[in-house]
PDB file of C-alpha atoms and ligand atoms in Angstrom:
ATOM      1  CA  MET A   1       7.182 133.526 -71.827  1.00 50.00           C
ATOM      2  CA  ALA A   2       8.283 131.106 -69.124  1.00 58.00           C
ATOM      3  CA  THR A   3      11.523 132.071 -67.409  1.00 73.00           C
ATOM      4  CA  ASN A   4      13.891 129.423 -65.850  1.00 96.00           C
ATOM      5  CA  ARG A   5      13.945 130.574 -62.133  1.00 98.00           C
ATOM      6  CA  THR A   6      11.670 129.934 -59.254  1.00 98.00           C
ATOM      7  CA  PHE A   7      11.838 130.882 -55.640  1.00 98.00           C
ATOM      8  CA  THR A   8      11.591 128.649 -52.539  1.00 98.00           C
ATOM      9  CA  MET A   9      11.501 128.828 -48.705  1.00 98.00           C
ATOM     10  CA  LEU A  10      12.256 125.922 -46.600  1.00 98.00           C
ATOM     11  CA  LYS A  11       9.768 126.964 -43.879  1.00 98.00           C
ATOM     12  CA  PRO A  12      10.331 126.965 -40.071  1.00 98.00           C
ATOM     13  CA  ASP A  13       9.107 123.439 -39.717  1.00 98.00           C
ATOM     14  CA  SER A  14      11.651 122.066 -42.104  1.00 98.00           C
ATOM     15  CA  VAL A  15      14.465 123.966 -40.368  1.00 98.00           C
ATOM     16  CA  GLU A  16      13.352 122.980 -36.876  1.00 98.00           C
ATOM     17  CA  LYS A  17      12.985 119.166 -37.818  1.00 98.00           C
ATOM     18  CA  GLY A  18      16.569 119.098 -39.412  1.00 98.00           C
ATOM     19  CA  TYR A  19      15.370 118.553 -43.126  1.00 98.00           C
ATOM     20  CA  ILE A  20      17.346 121.244 -44.664  1.00 98.00           C
ATOM     21  CA  GLY A  21      19.865 118.750 -46.282  1.00 98.00           C
ATOM     22  CA  ALA A  22      17.320 116.163 -47.316  1.00 98.00           C
ATOM     23  CA  ILE A  23      15.183 118.776 -48.907  1.00 98.00           C
ATOM     24  CA  LEU A  24      18.159 120.379 -50.732  1.00 98.00           C
ATOM     25  CA  GLU A  25      19.272 116.959 -51.863  1.00 98.00           C
ATOM     26  CA  LYS A  26      15.836 116.414 -53.495  1.00 98.00           C
ATOM     27  CA  ILE A  27      15.890 119.814 -55.109  1.00 98.00           C
ATOM     28  CA  ASN A  28      19.548 119.020 -56.575  1.00 98.00           C
ATOM     29  CA  ALA A  29      18.496 115.450 -57.671  1.00 98.00           C
ATOM     30  CA  ALA A  30      15.480 117.065 -59.657  1.00 98.00           C
ATOM     31  CA  GLY A  31      17.910 119.206 -61.493  1.00 98.00           C
ATOM     32  CA  PHE A  32      17.723 122.497 -60.096  1.00 98.00           C
ATOM     33  CA  ARG A  33      20.714 124.760 -59.797  1.00 98.00           C
ATOM     34  CA  ILE A  34      20.843 126.864 -56.697  1.00 98.00           C
ATOM     35  CA  ALA A  35      21.424 130.562 -57.911  1.00 98.00           C
ATOM     36  CA  ALA A  36      20.957 132.105 -54.431  1.00 98.00           C
ATOM     37  CA  ILE A  37      20.621 130.874 -50.888  1.00 98.00           C
ATOM     38  CA  LYS A  38      20.433 131.955 -47.412  1.00 98.00           C
ATOM     39  CA  MET A  39      19.220 131.141 -43.796  1.00 98.00           C
ATOM     40  CA  THR A  40      17.270 134.124 -42.438  1.00 98.00           C
ATOM     41  CA  GLN A  41      14.339 134.804 -40.359  1.00 98.00           C
ATOM     42  CA  MET A  42      11.422 136.985 -41.440  1.00 98.00           C
ATOM     43  CA  THR A  43      10.031 139.724 -39.050  1.00 98.00           C
ATOM     44  CA  ASP A  44       6.286 140.266 -38.677  1.00 98.00           C
ATOM     45  CA  ALA A  45       6.439 143.090 -41.271  1.00 98.00           C
ATOM     46  CA  ASP A  46       8.548 141.048 -43.760  1.00 98.00           C
ATOM     47  CA  ALA A  47       5.758 138.211 -43.602  1.00 98.00           C
ATOM     48  CA  ARG A  48       2.825 140.468 -43.791  1.00 98.00           C
ATOM     49  CA  ALA A  49       4.483 142.085 -46.887  1.00 98.00           C
ATOM     50  CA  PHE A  50       5.713 138.835 -48.459  1.00 98.00           C
ATOM     51  CA  TYR A  51       2.092 137.413 -48.015  1.00 97.00           C
ATOM     52  CA  ALA A  52       0.157 140.478 -48.694  1.00 96.00           C
ATOM     53  CA  VAL A  53      -1.814 138.729 -51.380  1.00 94.00           C
ATOM     54  CA  HIS A  54      -3.383 136.533 -48.666  1.00 96.00           C
ATOM     55  CA  SER A  55      -4.116 139.128 -46.155  1.00 97.00           C
ATOM     56  CA  ALA A  56      -7.805 138.943 -46.422  1.00 98.00           C
ATOM     57  CA  ARG A  57      -7.690 135.156 -45.844  1.00 97.00           C
ATOM     58  CA  PRO A  58      -8.902 133.679 -42.492  1.00 98.00           C
ATOM     59  CA  PHE A  59      -5.555 131.919 -42.121  1.00 97.00           C
ATOM     60  CA  PHE A  60      -3.483 135.112 -42.595  1.00 98.00           C
ATOM     61  CA  GLY A  61      -2.679 135.576 -38.809  1.00 98.00           C
ATOM     62  CA  GLU A  62      -1.687 131.939 -38.502  1.00 98.00           C
ATOM     63  CA  LEU A  63       0.407 132.078 -41.612  1.00 98.00           C
ATOM     64  CA  VAL A  64       2.367 135.140 -40.505  1.00 98.00           C
ATOM     65  CA  GLU A  65       2.845 133.780 -36.975  1.00 98.00           C
ATOM     66  CA  PHE A  66       4.204 130.529 -38.322  1.00 98.00           C
ATOM     67  CA  MET A  67       6.434 132.037 -40.812  1.00 98.00           C
ATOM     68  CA  THR A  68       8.103 134.255 -38.307  1.00 98.00           C
ATOM     69  CA  SER A  69       8.394 131.537 -35.605  1.00 98.00           C
ATOM     70  CA  GLY A  70      11.878 130.595 -36.620  1.00 98.00           C
ATOM     71  CA  PRO A  71      14.564 130.631 -39.373  1.00 98.00           C
ATOM     72  CA  ILE A  72      13.916 129.756 -42.874  1.00 98.00           C
ATOM     73  CA  VAL A  73      16.128 128.920 -45.766  1.00 99.00           C
ATOM     74  CA  ALA A  74      15.380 131.060 -48.847  1.00 99.00           C
ATOM     75  CA  ALA A  75      16.652 130.154 -52.304  1.00 99.00           C
ATOM     76  CA  ILE A  76      16.309 130.864 -55.927  1.00 98.00           C
ATOM     77  CA  LEU A  77      16.405 127.791 -58.148  1.00 98.00           C
ATOM     78  CA  GLU A  78      17.262 127.508 -61.773  1.00 98.00           C
ATOM     79  CA  LYS A  79      16.058 125.063 -64.353  1.00 98.00           C
ATOM     80  CA  GLU A  80      14.011 124.937 -67.541  1.00 97.00           C
ATOM     81  CA  ASN A  81      10.352 125.333 -66.675  1.00 97.00           C
ATOM     82  CA  ALA A  82      11.379 126.118 -63.033  1.00 98.00           C
ATOM     83  CA  VAL A  83       8.047 127.266 -61.558  1.00 98.00           C
ATOM     84  CA  GLU A  84       5.878 124.555 -62.796  1.00 98.00           C
ATOM     85  CA  ASP A  85       8.438 121.611 -62.368  1.00 98.00           C
ATOM     86  CA  PHE A  86       9.285 122.895 -58.796  1.00 98.00           C
ATOM     87  CA  ARG A  87       5.524 122.854 -57.872  1.00 98.00           C
ATOM     88  CA  VAL A  88       5.309 119.244 -59.036  1.00 98.00           C
ATOM     89  CA  LEU A  89       8.422 118.408 -56.996  1.00 98.00           C
ATOM     90  CA  ILE A  90       6.900 119.944 -53.915  1.00 98.00           C
ATOM     91  CA  GLY A  91       3.243 118.446 -54.273  1.00 98.00           C
ATOM     92  CA  ALA A  92      -0.086 119.717 -53.189  1.00 98.00           C
ATOM     93  CA  THR A  93      -0.308 122.722 -50.555  1.00 96.00           C
ATOM     94  CA  ASN A  94      -2.105 120.233 -48.267  1.00 97.00           C
ATOM     95  CA  PRO A  95       0.411 117.366 -47.568  1.00 97.00           C
ATOM     96  CA  ALA A  96      -2.609 115.128 -47.368  1.00 97.00           C
ATOM     97  CA  ASP A  97      -3.283 115.352 -51.003  1.00 97.00           C
ATOM     98  CA  ALA A  98       0.448 115.586 -52.109  1.00 97.00           C
ATOM     99  CA  ALA A  99       1.633 112.814 -54.339  1.00 98.00           C
ATOM    100  CA  GLU A 100       4.041 110.064 -53.198  1.00 98.00           C
ATOM    101  CA  GLY A 101       7.626 111.125 -53.324  1.00 97.00           C
ATOM    102  CA  THR A 102       6.913 114.890 -53.332  1.00 98.00           C
ATOM    103  CA  ILE A 103       8.650 117.020 -50.806  1.00 98.00           C
ATOM    104  CA  ARG A 104       5.526 117.838 -48.843  1.00 98.00           C
ATOM    105  CA  LYS A 105       4.399 114.161 -48.817  1.00 98.00           C
ATOM    106  CA  LEU A 106       7.708 113.307 -47.166  1.00 98.00           C
ATOM    107  CA  TYR A 107       8.259 116.312 -44.833  1.00 98.00           C
ATOM    108  CA  ALA A 108       5.098 118.442 -44.472  1.00 98.00           C
ATOM    109  CA  SER A 109       2.735 117.794 -41.447  1.00 96.00           C
ATOM    110  CA  SER A 110      -0.321 120.121 -42.245  1.00 97.00           C
ATOM    111  CA  MET A 111      -1.732 122.815 -44.595  1.00 96.00           C
ATOM    112  CA  GLY A 112      -0.002 125.472 -42.535  1.00 95.00           C
ATOM    113  CA  GLU A 113       3.217 123.730 -41.652  1.00 97.00           C
ATOM    114  CA  ASN A 114       3.863 122.416 -45.149  1.00 98.00           C
ATOM    115  CA  ALA A 115       7.707 122.322 -45.294  1.00 98.00           C
ATOM    116  CA  VAL A 116       8.390 124.378 -48.399  1.00 98.00           C
ATOM    117  CA  HIS A 117       7.058 127.370 -50.482  1.00 98.00           C
ATOM    118  CA  GLY A 118       7.124 127.361 -54.325  1.00 98.00           C
ATOM    119  CA  SER A 119       6.492 130.470 -56.519  1.00 98.00           C
ATOM    120  CA  ASP A 120       3.083 130.160 -58.305  1.00 97.00           C
ATOM    121  CA  SER A 121       3.982 132.075 -61.320  1.00 97.00           C
ATOM    122  CA  ASP A 122       7.081 133.500 -63.319  1.00 97.00           C
ATOM    123  CA  GLU A 123       6.077 136.904 -62.182  1.00 97.00           C
ATOM    124  CA  ASN A 124       5.796 136.036 -58.476  1.00 97.00           C
ATOM    125  CA  ALA A 125       9.051 134.273 -58.701  1.00 98.00           C
ATOM    126  CA  ALA A 126      10.930 137.318 -59.642  1.00 97.00           C
ATOM    127  CA  ILE A 127       9.021 139.474 -57.124  1.00 97.00           C
ATOM    128  CA  GLU A 128       9.728 136.842 -54.323  1.00 98.00           C
ATOM    129  CA  GLY A 129      13.280 136.444 -55.072  1.00 98.00           C
ATOM    130  CA  ALA A 130      13.828 140.210 -55.208  1.00 98.00           C
ATOM    131  CA  PHE A 131      12.152 140.313 -51.728  1.00 98.00           C
ATOM    132  CA  HIS A 132      14.799 138.198 -50.152  1.00 98.00           C
ATOM    133  CA  PHE A 133      18.073 138.732 -52.309  1.00 98.00           C
ATOM    134  CA  SER A 134      19.913 141.680 -53.600  1.00 98.00           C
ATOM    135  CA  GLY A 135      21.518 141.458 -57.130  1.00 96.00           C
ATOM    136  CA  ARG A 136      24.883 140.730 -55.462  1.00 98.00           C
ATOM    137  CA  GLU A 137      23.541 137.442 -53.809  1.00 98.00           C
ATOM    138  CA  ILE A 138      22.376 136.002 -56.984  1.00 98.00           C
ATOM    139  CA  PHE A 139      24.758 133.915 -59.026  1.00 97.00           C
TER     140      PHE A 139
HETATM  141  P1  CMP B   1       2.303 128.527 -49.724  1.00 74.44           P
HETATM  142  O1  CMP B   1       1.769 128.154 -50.900  1.00 74.44           O
HETATM  143  O2  CMP B   1       3.730 128.424 -49.552  1.00 74.44           O
HETATM  144  O3  CMP B   1       1.873 130.076 -49.247  1.00 74.44           O
HETATM  145  C1  CMP B   1       0.628 130.401 -48.711  1.00 74.44           C
HETATM  146  C2  CMP B   1       0.532 129.544 -47.606  1.00 74.44           C
HETATM  147  O4  CMP B   1      -0.616 129.704 -46.910  1.00 74.44           O
HETATM  148  C3  CMP B   1       0.407 128.019 -48.035  1.00 74.44           C
HETATM  149  O5  CMP B   1       1.690 127.768 -48.392  1.00 74.44           O
HETATM  150  C4  CMP B   1       0.050 127.338 -46.855  1.00 74.44           C
HETATM  151  O6  CMP B   1       1.040 127.121 -45.845  1.00 74.44           O
HETATM  152  C5  CMP B   1      -0.865 128.505 -46.040  1.00 74.44           C
HETATM  153  N1  CMP B   1      -2.285 128.199 -46.159  1.00 74.44           N
HETATM  154  C6  CMP B   1      -2.916 128.017 -47.281  1.00 74.44           C
HETATM  155  N2  CMP B   1      -4.228 127.612 -47.011  1.00 74.44           N
HETATM  156  C7  CMP B   1      -4.388 127.516 -45.728  1.00 74.44           C
HETATM  157  C8  CMP B   1      -5.242 127.199 -44.736  1.00 74.44           C
HETATM  158  N3  CMP B   1      -6.570 126.825 -45.121  1.00 74.44           N
HETATM  159  N4  CMP B   1      -4.866 127.165 -43.358  1.00 74.44           N
HETATM  160  C9  CMP B   1      -3.659 127.499 -42.990  1.00 74.44           C
HETATM  161  N5  CMP B   1      -2.737 127.863 -43.943  1.00 74.44           N
HETATM  162  C10 CMP B   1      -2.916 127.733 -45.161  1.00 74.44           C
END
């Protein structure tokens, strides 16, 4: 059964370029409620654990290096059909393939530096949210 929460990170490129406000505005305008939010920076061990599913991929080292290169904004978002609707809002992983008006089309520059993360399933949304937030930080 679908849950109503997803997890996102505004990646280091978004923070560095000053896009936090604009991206959060798009998220709010699309009807998501922010249930948890914080700025943080992942350590090498954090990123390796968070992206463990990609550890055998050729881009894993690049991914870990990028995701630890600066602060991120982590958030848990709430909305009916949250996982699927958020993936539509952010667009394809590669911004070159992302639809007009999507967050990645507007703010991402490459497959690696693609502005935002969005959970790919309800199960992963719960795991990823719990990775970054304690129960006391979720409202
Ligand atoms: P995301 O879906 O948030 O989480 C996995 C990330 O791996 C993905 O975003 C991309 O940023 C990154 N990624 C996927 N494929 C590639 C690739 N071929 N080269 C570099 N990074 C990639």
